[in-house]
Amino acid sequence: MNRPQTLLKVALDTPLDTLFDYRQPESAGAAESNAGSEAGGRVDPQLGQLVQVSFGRRETMGLIIEVADHSDLPGEKLKQALAIRSQLPPLSSEWLDLCRFAADYYQRPLGEVAIPALPKNLRALKTTSIDRALKKLEKAAAHDPTPAACPALNAAQRQAVDAIAMASGYQPMLLYGVTGSGKTEVYLQAIARVLGQAGEAAAQVLILVPEINLTPQLEESVRQRFPGVEVATLHSGLAEGERLRNWLSAHLGRARIVLGTRLAVLASLPKLKLIVIDEEHDPSYKQQEGLRYSARDLAVWRARQLNIPIVLGSATPSLETWQHAQSGRYRQLELRARAVPDAVLPQVRLVDVQRDKPVEGLTSTLLTALRKRLEKGEQALLFLNRRGYAPVVSCDACGWVSNCPRCTAFMVLHKLDRRLRCHHCGLEQAIPKACPTCGNIDVHPFGRGTQRVEEALQQHFPQARVLRIDADSTRRKGSAQEAFETVHRGEVDILIGTQMVAKGHDFQNLTLVGILNPDTALFSHDYRAGERLFAQLMQVAGRAGRAAQKEGGNRSEVLIQTGYPQHPLYAALTAHDYDSYAQVLLSERRQAALPPFLYQAMLRAEAAHLDAALEFLEQARNCLEHPAIVMNDPIPMTVTRVANVDRAQLLVESESRPALQAFLKLWMAELRGLKTRVRWSLEVDPVDI
Ligand code: ADP
Ligand code: ZN
Ligand code: ZN
């Protein structure tokens, strides 16, 4: 019998912005499926199924986006798909819509969004790892069924939990709670209610966290609180086998709680009923390469698409989210006090470094405070957002500085391994014994990083156990977690670290925080630097005084060493006043016409020579006009050269998001047509200007 042709329109992971047509395989699924289809019989292809096809000279996995009966290609040109993977339920149309939205919004081909969102082993040509994963899932060990006890909520927490559990339909909520106010407890109890209401098998909850390796406490709390419930984690640190297993567990609806980093926002979650984004302000929700998406923004879109509530939690909300809460688009839930009875926010003091000059980065005020805390057996944390020993080495005699030969950047001194290292391109050199230009043997480290402060601390407090946590000290997998555990166990007296130590940790015995050199960000060319600095300092300050104050103990304290004690940012920190400083920043943004009151996209170009990159951007600027779009001048990026490649950027702005989106669509089509050897990429809603 001559059946009508069934055509598959397939998304493939290629830069070509199109779907690819294939005839359906001879006996769909028969080649690999052992369940569901009669041997040799046809299985109707479905949207969202993976399909193996030949593309060019290779075989690859695609995703069926449409089943049609017509192709614009002549019949003899149509290839036949090789096999449909039918042993798994297809991806849902909601999931495909999410990918389609992300592709449209970030101006990428659908295939480049959807296919990489799937675990590698799922799109492998062989199905052995899928079969293995499914078997393992079946055998998954039963958990200990006694849930950890949960503390009684305080009134503010109870209100928040009620609001979340009773929200119906799309309802974005900002859970605005000061550091240590017990947001985690709110998430856990709200999740318990949502899972309970939905009945045993009907609901899934997605919890997004900034960096899972830095917040193992949350994963532990979730597992302890929901011992009978399957919890799946998704993050880039998982081995491929585990990633596939966890992804499948979510896709099959077995995992009721999915806890993951930004990439988890694209997980398949057929029964999703609630999304929680912890520390929603955190920059790591923004993917900074490839598809440069904001997981927070996609999560909000997903909640609206599925008509479910979403909770965005933070003590220092992003200005975007804050603005939505102010305007009433997001509902605001507040926790104004610390949750542990008798735990109070630390006292914040400014140390004027003009008067109390730091020696090796440490003022006498800070040293005295450290000594007192050490005597009492309490822990201290010093925050310096610069790793290495010194950011540059220089020669006084001739003015030589340790520039990276391949980048517009200094080589950083790493004294422990006696190397100069470029943090942009990774180039390493031995520390020169004498100035390479004039031969002067007296070359100096200039400025300081965490290693140098660590050294100074050891000299001041030889008895103290000093621990440094930064990207250098935690290269080995799992070492960051181990390091934090030694702090929790009380085996560390003074912790010194970069932004890694600022996030989320609930240190019980930590009563002093010192902030060493925060001023540089006050004068950055990036208008977001102030917002970021403020959030970061509030967060790091929030690590102090989280437990109840000891009998006869002193109030916990934060010392900020600054040359600008009059700056309003520091005044707001001293008053623990996020609200009014956020208001100041927002009105500045409104006046200067900056996001969130303006919408932006950034076109970046890379070439061996800056001229070529700038020339391409100039060409891009002139190839399309639009009345609602402002095109800025192409300019070199701040760090212009990285690894011998010059980089330039062109910022495009509009007061209207739809206008910007419409323009970008047309513009991308033009740009794809330009003949150029320059590498270029577009970022929508860029965060680093
Ligand atoms: P946040 O995430 O808001 O900074 P956490 O969720 O880490 O705060 O909570 C801070 C501390 O307060 C934790 O030690 C937690 O166990 C405790 N806590 C939370 N809720 C309560 C409560 N209702 N009663 C007593 N302690 C609580
Ligand atoms: Zn010299
Ligand atoms: Zn370099």
XYZ file of C-alpha atoms and ligand atoms in Angstrom:
718
model
C 0.000 0.000 0.000
C 1.276 3.460 -0.815
C 1.006 5.558 2.336
C 1.262 9.343 2.189
C 4.791 10.546 2.976
C 5.429 11.382 6.592
C 8.069 14.076 6.931
C 10.013 14.941 10.020
C 11.147 18.510 10.573
C 14.173 18.115 12.765
C 16.231 20.516 14.867
C 19.963 19.821 14.769
C 22.793 21.364 16.741
C 24.156 23.558 13.947
C 24.579 27.314 13.525
C 22.133 27.202 10.593
C 18.865 28.755 11.650
C 16.533 26.251 10.072
C 14.846 22.892 10.606
C 15.928 19.946 8.471
C 13.500 17.699 6.608
C 13.802 13.914 6.667
C 11.570 11.082 5.569
C 10.535 8.924 8.437
C 12.596 5.812 8.987
C 11.558 2.558 7.373
C 10.492 0.955 10.590
C 10.579 3.662 13.132
C 12.028 2.566 16.372
C 12.484 -1.047 15.316
C 16.214 -0.657 15.151
C 16.565 0.103 18.775
C 13.355 -0.100 20.675
C 12.609 -3.219 22.569
C 9.392 -2.008 24.093
C 6.276 -0.475 22.671
C 6.514 -1.255 18.980
C 5.893 -4.493 17.174
C 9.032 -5.607 15.435
C 9.178 -4.116 11.983
C 5.907 -2.230 12.446
C 5.659 1.498 11.946
C 5.430 3.712 14.997
C 3.953 7.120 14.437
C 6.677 9.666 15.001
C 5.904 12.185 17.701
C 6.979 15.715 18.460
C 9.773 15.854 20.976
C 11.250 12.484 20.085
C 14.936 12.130 19.439
C 15.792 10.922 15.998
C 19.042 9.646 14.553
C 19.853 11.145 11.158
C 22.761 11.511 8.816
C 23.821 15.085 8.346
C 26.618 15.889 5.967
C 29.110 13.126 6.508
C 28.227 12.354 10.073
C 25.422 10.754 11.980
C 23.871 12.787 14.717
C 20.873 13.081 17.005
C 18.139 15.554 16.237
C 14.853 16.428 17.785
C 11.522 16.106 15.986
C 9.897 19.530 16.028
C 7.161 18.967 13.483
C 5.592 16.058 11.680
C 4.405 17.216 8.257
C 3.337 15.814 4.924
C 5.038 18.373 2.754
C 8.582 19.556 2.188
C 9.882 22.368 0.028
C 12.725 20.103 -0.980
C 12.236 17.844 -3.991
C 11.491 14.261 -2.937
C 14.691 12.753 -4.307
C 16.761 15.138 -2.182
C 15.114 14.055 1.037
C 17.133 11.689 3.149
C 15.532 9.115 5.302
C 15.963 9.411 9.040
C 17.789 6.423 10.477
C 15.927 5.641 13.667
C 13.567 7.168 16.153
C 14.425 6.725 19.792
C 11.111 5.559 21.136
C 11.914 3.851 24.426
C 11.554 7.162 26.248
C 8.543 9.434 26.474
C 8.984 12.359 24.067
C 9.879 15.812 25.341
C 6.726 17.772 25.980
C 5.436 20.537 23.767
C 5.874 22.895 26.751
C 9.537 21.999 26.867
C 9.887 22.567 23.140
C 8.142 25.922 23.551
C 10.579 26.884 26.300
C 13.498 26.120 23.987
C 11.796 27.961 21.163
C 11.337 30.994 23.357
C 14.973 30.926 24.499
C 16.142 30.521 20.912
C 14.011 33.424 19.709
C 14.834 35.688 22.594
C 18.577 35.098 22.541
C 18.676 35.001 18.733
C 19.961 31.473 18.322
C 18.839 28.570 16.151
C 16.427 26.273 18.001
C 18.732 23.272 17.593
C 21.623 25.085 19.238
C 19.454 25.633 22.287
C 17.470 22.407 22.540
C 20.062 19.758 21.703
C 22.860 20.913 24.049
C 20.238 21.204 26.795
C 20.011 17.399 26.763
C 22.623 15.255 28.533
C 25.401 14.073 26.216
C 24.668 10.425 26.823
C 21.048 10.947 25.857
C 22.035 12.208 22.450
C 24.770 9.624 21.955
C 24.147 7.319 19.018
C 24.371 4.230 21.192
C 21.605 3.594 23.695
C 23.635 1.505 26.117
C 24.062 4.292 28.635
C 20.337 5.043 28.562
C 19.491 1.422 29.208
C 21.990 1.348 32.027
C 20.627 4.557 33.534
C 17.051 3.279 33.404
C 18.060 0.064 35.138
C 19.893 1.942 37.836
C 16.909 4.207 38.394
C 14.684 1.167 38.892
C 17.021 -0.102 41.566
C 17.398 3.260 43.296
C 17.863 2.674 46.991
C 15.017 3.507 49.319
C 15.791 6.331 51.688
C 15.516 6.342 55.411
C 11.910 7.364 55.924
C 12.302 9.486 59.051
C 12.313 13.114 58.037
C 14.494 15.570 59.923
C 12.557 17.618 62.424
C 11.584 21.039 61.186
C 11.699 24.088 63.408
C 8.541 25.999 64.212
C 8.267 28.930 61.859
C 8.227 32.483 63.095
C 5.320 34.676 62.089
C 6.999 36.216 59.062
C 8.142 32.841 57.791
C 4.652 31.407 58.294
C 3.113 34.178 56.259
C 5.602 33.596 53.473
C 5.007 29.842 53.441
C 1.240 30.390 53.355
C 1.534 32.852 50.513
C 3.599 30.434 48.451
C 1.535 27.357 49.220
C -1.735 29.124 48.500
C -0.627 30.901 45.355
C -2.538 29.666 42.371
C -1.569 30.136 38.793
C 1.336 32.278 37.672
C 2.486 34.240 40.677
C 6.029 35.586 40.869
C 7.092 36.313 44.449
C 10.155 38.029 45.797
C 11.127 36.489 49.128
C 13.077 39.414 50.480
C 14.740 38.268 53.687
C 17.808 39.631 55.425
C 20.811 37.321 55.694
C 20.092 34.596 58.213
C 16.349 35.234 58.208
C 15.577 31.610 57.419
C 14.673 31.683 53.746
C 15.729 28.062 53.384
C 13.177 27.015 55.964
C 10.510 28.888 54.025
C 11.434 27.089 50.808
C 11.431 23.693 52.517
C 8.068 24.068 54.210
C 6.449 25.635 51.154
C 7.760 22.760 49.040
C 6.398 20.245 51.529
C 2.965 21.844 51.248
C 3.016 21.986 47.458
C 4.107 18.355 47.155
C 1.528 17.368 49.750
C -1.336 19.237 48.118
C -0.629 17.818 44.723
C -0.949 14.257 45.984
C 1.671 11.574 45.913
C 2.776 11.493 42.321
C 1.523 14.676 40.805
C 4.059 17.395 41.447
C 7.640 18.423 40.834
C 9.505 21.353 42.301
C 12.582 22.966 40.769
C 15.073 24.658 43.099
C 17.781 26.702 41.432
C 20.947 27.597 43.326
C 23.913 29.655 42.139
C 26.748 27.163 42.609
C 25.970 23.781 44.032
C 29.520 23.052 45.170
C 29.440 26.132 47.333
C 26.067 25.394 48.883
C 26.076 21.722 49.827
C 24.166 22.652 52.971
C 20.963 23.200 51.016
C 21.176 19.865 49.242
C 21.728 18.157 52.556
C 18.759 19.911 54.170
C 16.511 18.973 51.251
C 17.504 15.331 51.400
C 17.067 15.158 55.159
C 13.715 16.885 55.083
C 12.272 14.744 52.297
C 13.734 11.312 52.937
C 11.066 9.384 51.056
C 11.201 11.621 48.040
C 13.456 11.262 45.048
C 15.725 14.286 44.778
C 17.766 14.801 41.614
C 20.622 17.246 41.272
C 21.667 18.779 37.979
C 24.846 20.768 37.576
C 27.935 20.858 35.434
C 30.075 19.030 37.984
C 28.240 15.717 37.524
C 29.802 12.843 35.626
C 27.931 12.118 32.393
C 26.392 8.900 33.692
C 24.981 10.574 36.746
C 23.833 13.566 34.753
C 21.847 11.298 32.443
C 20.354 9.360 35.330
C 19.268 12.492 37.151
C 17.944 14.081 33.992
C 15.923 10.949 33.218
C 14.593 10.841 36.735
C 13.261 14.376 36.222
C 12.018 13.652 32.698
C 10.139 10.539 33.813
C 8.535 12.491 36.652
C 10.138 10.307 39.314
C 12.259 13.026 40.900
C 9.878 15.217 42.813
C 12.523 17.744 43.735
C 15.134 18.839 41.233
C 17.946 20.899 42.666
C 20.336 22.444 40.228
C 22.391 25.294 38.902
C 21.409 27.503 35.998
C 21.454 24.680 33.437
C 18.640 22.945 35.342
C 16.229 25.618 34.156
C 16.185 23.764 30.832
C 15.485 20.353 32.385
C 12.456 18.384 31.284
C 9.991 18.557 34.181
C 6.616 17.221 33.090
C 4.912 17.827 36.449
C 6.495 21.104 37.456
C 4.325 22.936 39.993
C 6.695 25.376 41.746
C 10.035 27.041 41.017
C 12.343 28.429 43.707
C 15.379 30.549 42.828
C 17.679 30.929 45.794
C 19.980 34.001 45.866
C 18.278 35.259 42.729
C 20.677 38.222 42.464
C 23.687 35.972 41.951
C 25.649 36.683 38.753
C 26.197 32.983 38.125
C 22.590 32.648 36.937
C 23.853 34.277 33.789
C 25.533 31.922 31.344
C 28.568 33.729 29.973
C 29.371 31.750 26.862
C 27.544 30.047 24.037
C 23.850 30.644 24.614
C 24.168 33.577 27.003
C 20.916 33.107 28.853
C 19.697 34.299 32.202
C 18.404 31.272 34.089
C 16.399 33.579 36.311
C 14.611 35.176 33.392
C 13.946 31.846 31.715
C 12.612 30.451 34.979
C 10.148 33.307 35.263
C 9.068 32.741 31.672
C 8.643 29.053 32.384
C 6.490 29.743 35.429
C 4.240 31.968 33.370
C 4.020 29.434 30.575
C 3.010 26.686 33.015
C 0.853 29.011 35.073
C 2.597 28.173 38.342
C 4.116 30.199 41.194
C 7.795 31.096 41.336
C 9.754 32.325 44.368
C 12.821 34.514 43.965
C 14.718 34.665 47.241
C 17.427 37.127 48.254
C 18.639 39.520 50.912
C 19.918 41.722 48.099
C 17.554 41.348 45.139
C 18.756 42.329 41.693
C 17.509 45.745 40.669
C 15.440 44.112 37.918
C 13.587 41.998 40.444
C 13.373 44.824 42.969
C 11.808 47.048 40.353
C 9.205 44.390 39.544
C 8.375 44.082 43.224
C 8.105 47.847 43.621
C 5.807 48.150 40.650
C 3.604 45.349 41.965
C 4.322 42.875 39.188
C 5.961 40.601 41.725
C 4.453 40.024 45.114
C 6.857 40.868 47.933
C 7.201 38.583 50.960
C 9.426 39.896 53.718
C 11.574 38.452 56.487
C 12.976 41.439 58.333
C 14.783 39.746 61.225
C 17.172 36.893 61.761
C 15.461 33.579 62.395
C 17.540 32.250 65.260
C 16.232 33.832 68.443
C 18.857 36.262 69.801
C 20.871 36.300 66.587
C 21.188 39.899 65.497
C 22.640 41.516 62.433
C 26.265 42.473 62.984
C 27.386 45.984 63.714
C 29.023 47.462 60.639
C 31.915 49.907 61.161
C 33.957 51.804 58.612
C 37.708 52.012 59.089
C 39.139 55.065 57.352
C 42.375 53.932 55.734
C 43.565 57.552 55.418
C 43.766 57.710 59.207
C 44.532 54.120 60.068
C 46.993 53.216 57.350
C 46.959 49.500 56.518
C 50.224 47.581 56.692
C 50.189 44.607 54.343
C 46.493 45.316 53.820
C 45.551 45.174 57.513
C 44.685 48.230 59.631
C 45.465 48.276 63.343
C 41.721 48.453 64.053
C 41.180 45.217 62.190
C 44.195 43.540 63.809
C 42.921 44.453 67.276
C 39.471 43.125 66.471
C 40.971 39.894 65.125
C 43.018 39.436 68.272
C 39.948 39.827 70.475
C 37.929 37.287 68.535
C 40.828 34.841 68.590
C 41.062 35.171 72.346
C 37.384 34.343 72.669
C 37.701 31.340 70.355
C 35.440 32.846 67.721
C 35.997 32.732 63.981
C 36.787 35.611 61.652
C 36.438 35.999 57.920
C 38.458 38.353 55.748
C 37.186 39.171 52.314
C 39.458 40.320 49.508
C 38.239 39.826 46.002
C 41.632 39.296 44.450
C 43.486 36.035 44.306
C 47.196 35.487 43.928
C 49.962 37.169 45.891
C 50.153 40.508 44.123
C 48.303 41.702 41.031
C 51.478 42.971 39.375
C 55.254 43.011 39.689
C 57.136 46.169 38.796
C 60.569 47.737 38.614
C 61.086 51.098 40.304
C 64.210 51.854 38.317
C 62.740 51.796 34.815
C 58.989 51.475 35.282
C 58.738 47.940 33.848
C 55.550 46.122 34.845
C 54.621 42.473 34.418
C 52.318 42.828 31.426
C 50.996 39.692 29.811
C 52.519 39.511 26.325
C 49.242 38.131 24.959
C 46.631 40.237 26.790
C 45.837 43.771 27.844
C 46.384 42.706 31.445
C 49.020 42.233 34.113
C 50.562 38.905 35.007
C 49.674 38.144 38.616
C 52.352 37.036 41.061
C 51.703 33.622 42.624
C 54.417 33.355 45.205
C 53.718 29.829 46.442
C 54.506 28.212 43.112
C 56.881 31.017 42.130
C 55.054 31.911 38.938
C 53.617 34.889 37.159
C 50.233 33.923 35.813
C 47.781 35.723 33.532
C 44.241 35.311 34.825
C 42.832 36.028 31.373
C 44.693 33.610 29.114
C 46.400 31.333 31.632
C 49.935 32.054 30.410
C 52.589 31.285 33.047
C 56.159 32.441 33.468
C 58.822 32.110 36.108
C 59.217 35.154 38.340
C 62.100 37.127 36.814
C 65.169 37.317 39.067
C 65.905 40.776 37.700
C 64.050 43.362 35.689
C 63.862 42.052 32.115
C 64.337 45.599 30.771
C 67.079 47.190 32.886
C 68.496 44.326 34.892
C 67.653 45.908 38.257
C 67.457 43.040 40.751
C 65.015 44.865 42.989
C 61.651 44.101 41.376
C 58.642 44.465 43.694
C 55.257 42.890 44.029
C 52.746 45.704 43.922
C 49.305 45.580 45.554
C 48.011 42.482 47.275
C 45.929 39.392 46.817
C 44.665 36.699 49.182
C 48.009 34.855 49.346
C 49.837 37.928 50.542
C 47.275 38.664 53.230
C 47.401 35.034 54.313
C 51.162 35.423 54.765
C 50.717 38.617 56.807
C 48.087 36.961 59.008
C 50.398 34.066 59.767
C 53.072 36.523 60.854
C 50.701 38.477 63.095
C 48.986 35.438 64.581
C 51.422 32.512 64.446
C 49.156 30.497 66.761
C 46.016 30.943 64.654
C 44.770 28.457 62.100
C 44.472 30.491 58.919
C 42.716 29.069 55.867
C 42.600 30.614 52.415
C 39.705 29.771 50.089
C 39.893 31.000 46.513
C 40.008 29.575 43.009
C 43.700 28.689 43.472
C 43.291 26.808 46.728
C 40.287 24.835 45.494
C 41.297 23.618 42.047
C 40.872 19.966 42.921
C 37.326 18.672 42.626
C 35.619 18.549 46.002
C 38.323 20.609 47.711
C 36.115 23.689 48.163
C 33.553 21.600 49.971
C 36.225 20.047 52.186
C 37.630 23.468 52.996
C 34.231 24.810 54.042
C 33.645 21.740 56.169
C 36.809 22.419 58.157
C 35.426 25.897 58.867
C 32.092 24.462 59.981
C 33.893 21.969 62.225
C 35.630 24.854 63.950
C 39.109 23.865 62.778
C 39.789 27.305 61.341
C 40.259 30.566 63.232
C 40.675 33.009 60.377
C 39.273 32.429 56.936
C 40.558 34.592 54.097
C 38.938 34.382 50.700
C 37.484 35.845 47.537
C 33.810 36.047 46.567
C 33.681 32.279 47.052
C 33.384 32.826 50.809
C 30.702 35.493 50.514
C 27.877 33.259 49.400
C 25.164 31.572 51.372
C 27.218 29.835 54.076
C 25.723 29.482 57.489
C 28.804 29.648 59.729
C 27.800 29.193 63.333
C 30.821 30.536 65.193
C 31.775 33.417 62.955
C 31.532 36.804 64.623
C 33.920 39.092 62.743
C 34.060 39.976 59.067
C 36.796 42.217 57.648
C 36.441 43.674 54.178
C 39.843 44.637 52.870
C 39.845 46.663 49.711
C 36.389 47.206 48.293
C 36.845 50.721 46.899
C 37.961 49.996 43.331
C 34.461 48.965 42.274
C 33.120 52.377 43.339
C 34.690 53.954 40.276
C 34.170 51.295 37.660
C 33.067 52.183 34.135
C 30.465 49.412 34.455
C 27.228 50.900 35.781
C 26.390 47.585 37.425
C 29.540 47.596 39.571
C 27.857 49.540 42.395
C 24.905 47.185 42.573
C 27.221 44.170 42.556
C 29.534 45.573 45.204
C 26.642 46.459 47.458
C 25.097 43.000 47.167
C 28.428 41.308 47.662
C 29.321 43.290 50.771
C 25.883 42.816 52.314
C 26.161 39.100 51.645
C 29.642 38.753 53.092
C 28.688 40.898 56.079
C 25.730 38.569 56.503
C 28.062 35.667 57.325
C 28.680 37.178 60.781
C 26.561 36.666 63.873
C 24.199 34.047 62.512
C 23.949 32.062 65.717
C 22.581 33.329 68.989
C 25.000 35.636 70.743
C 26.877 33.871 73.509
C 26.279 34.720 77.120
C 28.549 37.671 77.910
C 29.761 37.729 74.300
C 30.144 40.806 72.167
C 27.922 41.628 69.291
C 29.289 40.405 65.999
C 30.992 42.962 63.864
C 31.874 43.884 60.295
C 34.849 46.179 59.602
C 35.102 47.789 56.205
C 38.487 49.291 55.353
C 37.825 52.152 52.962
C 39.289 55.415 51.745
C 35.784 56.770 51.111
C 33.883 56.484 54.375
C 31.427 59.165 53.226
C 30.255 57.184 50.240
C 26.464 56.550 50.386
C 27.028 52.874 49.583
C 28.898 52.441 52.864
C 26.352 54.478 54.761
C 23.642 52.116 53.533
C 25.720 49.102 54.539
C 26.261 50.487 58.019
C 22.499 50.870 58.377
C 21.753 47.428 56.842
C 19.554 49.394 54.540
C 19.142 47.628 51.236
C 15.789 49.275 50.488
C 16.844 52.867 50.295
C 20.114 52.210 48.524
C 18.298 50.098 45.932
C 15.932 53.034 45.550
C 18.876 55.399 44.992
C 20.410 53.087 42.397
C 17.086 52.638 40.634
C 16.431 56.345 40.358
C 19.966 56.854 39.022
C 19.273 54.204 36.429
C 15.978 55.800 35.520
C 17.563 59.221 35.103
C 20.486 57.933 33.097
C 18.167 55.727 31.015
C 19.866 52.460 31.893
C 18.506 48.959 32.534
C 16.012 47.975 33.862
C 14.499 51.030 32.181
C 16.268 50.369 28.920
C 16.853 47.180 26.929
C 20.228 46.292 25.521
C 22.060 43.855 23.313
C 25.790 43.629 22.749
C 27.442 42.592 19.529
C 31.016 41.456 20.115
C 33.689 40.855 17.531
C 37.067 39.139 17.804
C 39.944 39.331 15.353
C 43.725 39.152 15.213
C 43.759 42.923 14.808
C 41.547 45.431 16.498
C 40.942 47.293 13.232
C 39.285 44.286 11.669
C 36.993 43.819 14.657
C 36.029 47.497 14.707
C 35.535 47.531 10.964
C 33.154 44.598 11.153
C 31.154 46.308 13.885
C 31.022 49.498 11.845
C 29.680 47.495 8.940
C 27.152 45.836 11.240
C 26.079 49.202 12.520
C 25.421 50.509 9.050
C 23.627 47.537 7.594
C 20.246 48.166 9.199
C 18.403 51.105 10.692
C 15.401 51.160 12.978
C 13.650 54.202 14.424
C 13.349 52.781 17.943
C 16.941 51.581 18.177
C 20.032 53.464 19.263
C 23.338 52.118 18.008
C 26.386 53.217 19.986
C 29.860 53.569 18.550
C 31.907 50.415 18.210
C 34.627 50.464 20.873
C 37.436 48.177 22.022
C 36.522 46.054 25.034
C 38.102 47.123 28.341
C 40.446 44.171 28.333
C 40.983 44.526 24.621
C 43.414 41.740 23.924
C 43.113 38.242 25.354
C 45.386 35.444 24.153
C 46.468 37.470 21.125
C 42.928 38.153 20.019
C 41.573 41.696 19.917
C 38.002 42.259 21.005
C 35.558 45.059 20.347
C 31.907 45.656 21.078
C 28.866 47.493 19.819
C 26.043 48.251 22.223
C 22.502 48.435 20.858
C 19.725 49.962 22.950
C 16.002 50.562 22.933
C 13.345 51.743 25.307
C 11.121 48.975 24.070
C 11.893 45.308 24.488
C 9.595 44.225 21.629
C 11.204 46.800 19.323
C 14.657 45.549 20.261
C 13.579 41.958 19.697
C 12.075 42.764 16.302
C 15.188 44.630 15.279
C 17.556 41.891 16.433
C 15.736 39.293 14.375
C 16.197 41.318 11.185
C 19.694 42.362 12.105
C 20.877 38.808 12.762
C 19.647 37.774 9.326
C 21.690 40.610 7.818
C 24.754 39.795 9.893
C 24.649 36.121 8.988
C 24.814 37.252 5.363
C 27.900 39.427 5.827
C 31.066 37.884 4.463
C 33.632 38.213 7.219
C 36.447 36.334 8.885
C 35.781 38.114 12.141
C 34.256 35.943 14.858
C 31.205 37.597 16.272
C 28.476 36.877 18.798
C 25.424 38.573 20.161
C 24.401 38.823 23.802
C 20.898 39.919 24.731
C 20.599 41.637 28.128
C 24.372 41.779 28.603
C 25.606 42.073 32.180
C 29.237 43.014 31.658
C 29.346 46.270 29.775
P 19.065 32.726 54.914
O 19.051 31.748 53.792
O 17.845 33.583 54.956
O 20.340 33.525 55.020
P 19.061 30.377 56.539
O 17.956 29.725 55.844
O 20.453 29.911 56.309
O 18.986 31.941 56.264
O 18.742 30.355 58.116
C 19.608 30.902 59.056
C 19.588 30.074 60.318
O 18.326 30.190 60.965
C 19.797 28.601 60.095
O 20.724 28.141 61.050
C 18.432 27.986 60.305
O 18.506 26.681 60.779
C 17.840 28.913 61.332
N 16.365 28.987 61.315
C 15.570 29.162 60.257
N 14.270 29.246 60.607
C 14.235 29.123 61.969
C 13.192 29.156 62.939
N 11.921 29.320 62.584
N 13.544 29.011 64.217
C 14.827 28.845 64.577
N 15.858 28.827 63.725
C 15.584 28.960 62.409
Zn 63.736 47.898 35.251
Zn 47.252 36.752 29.132
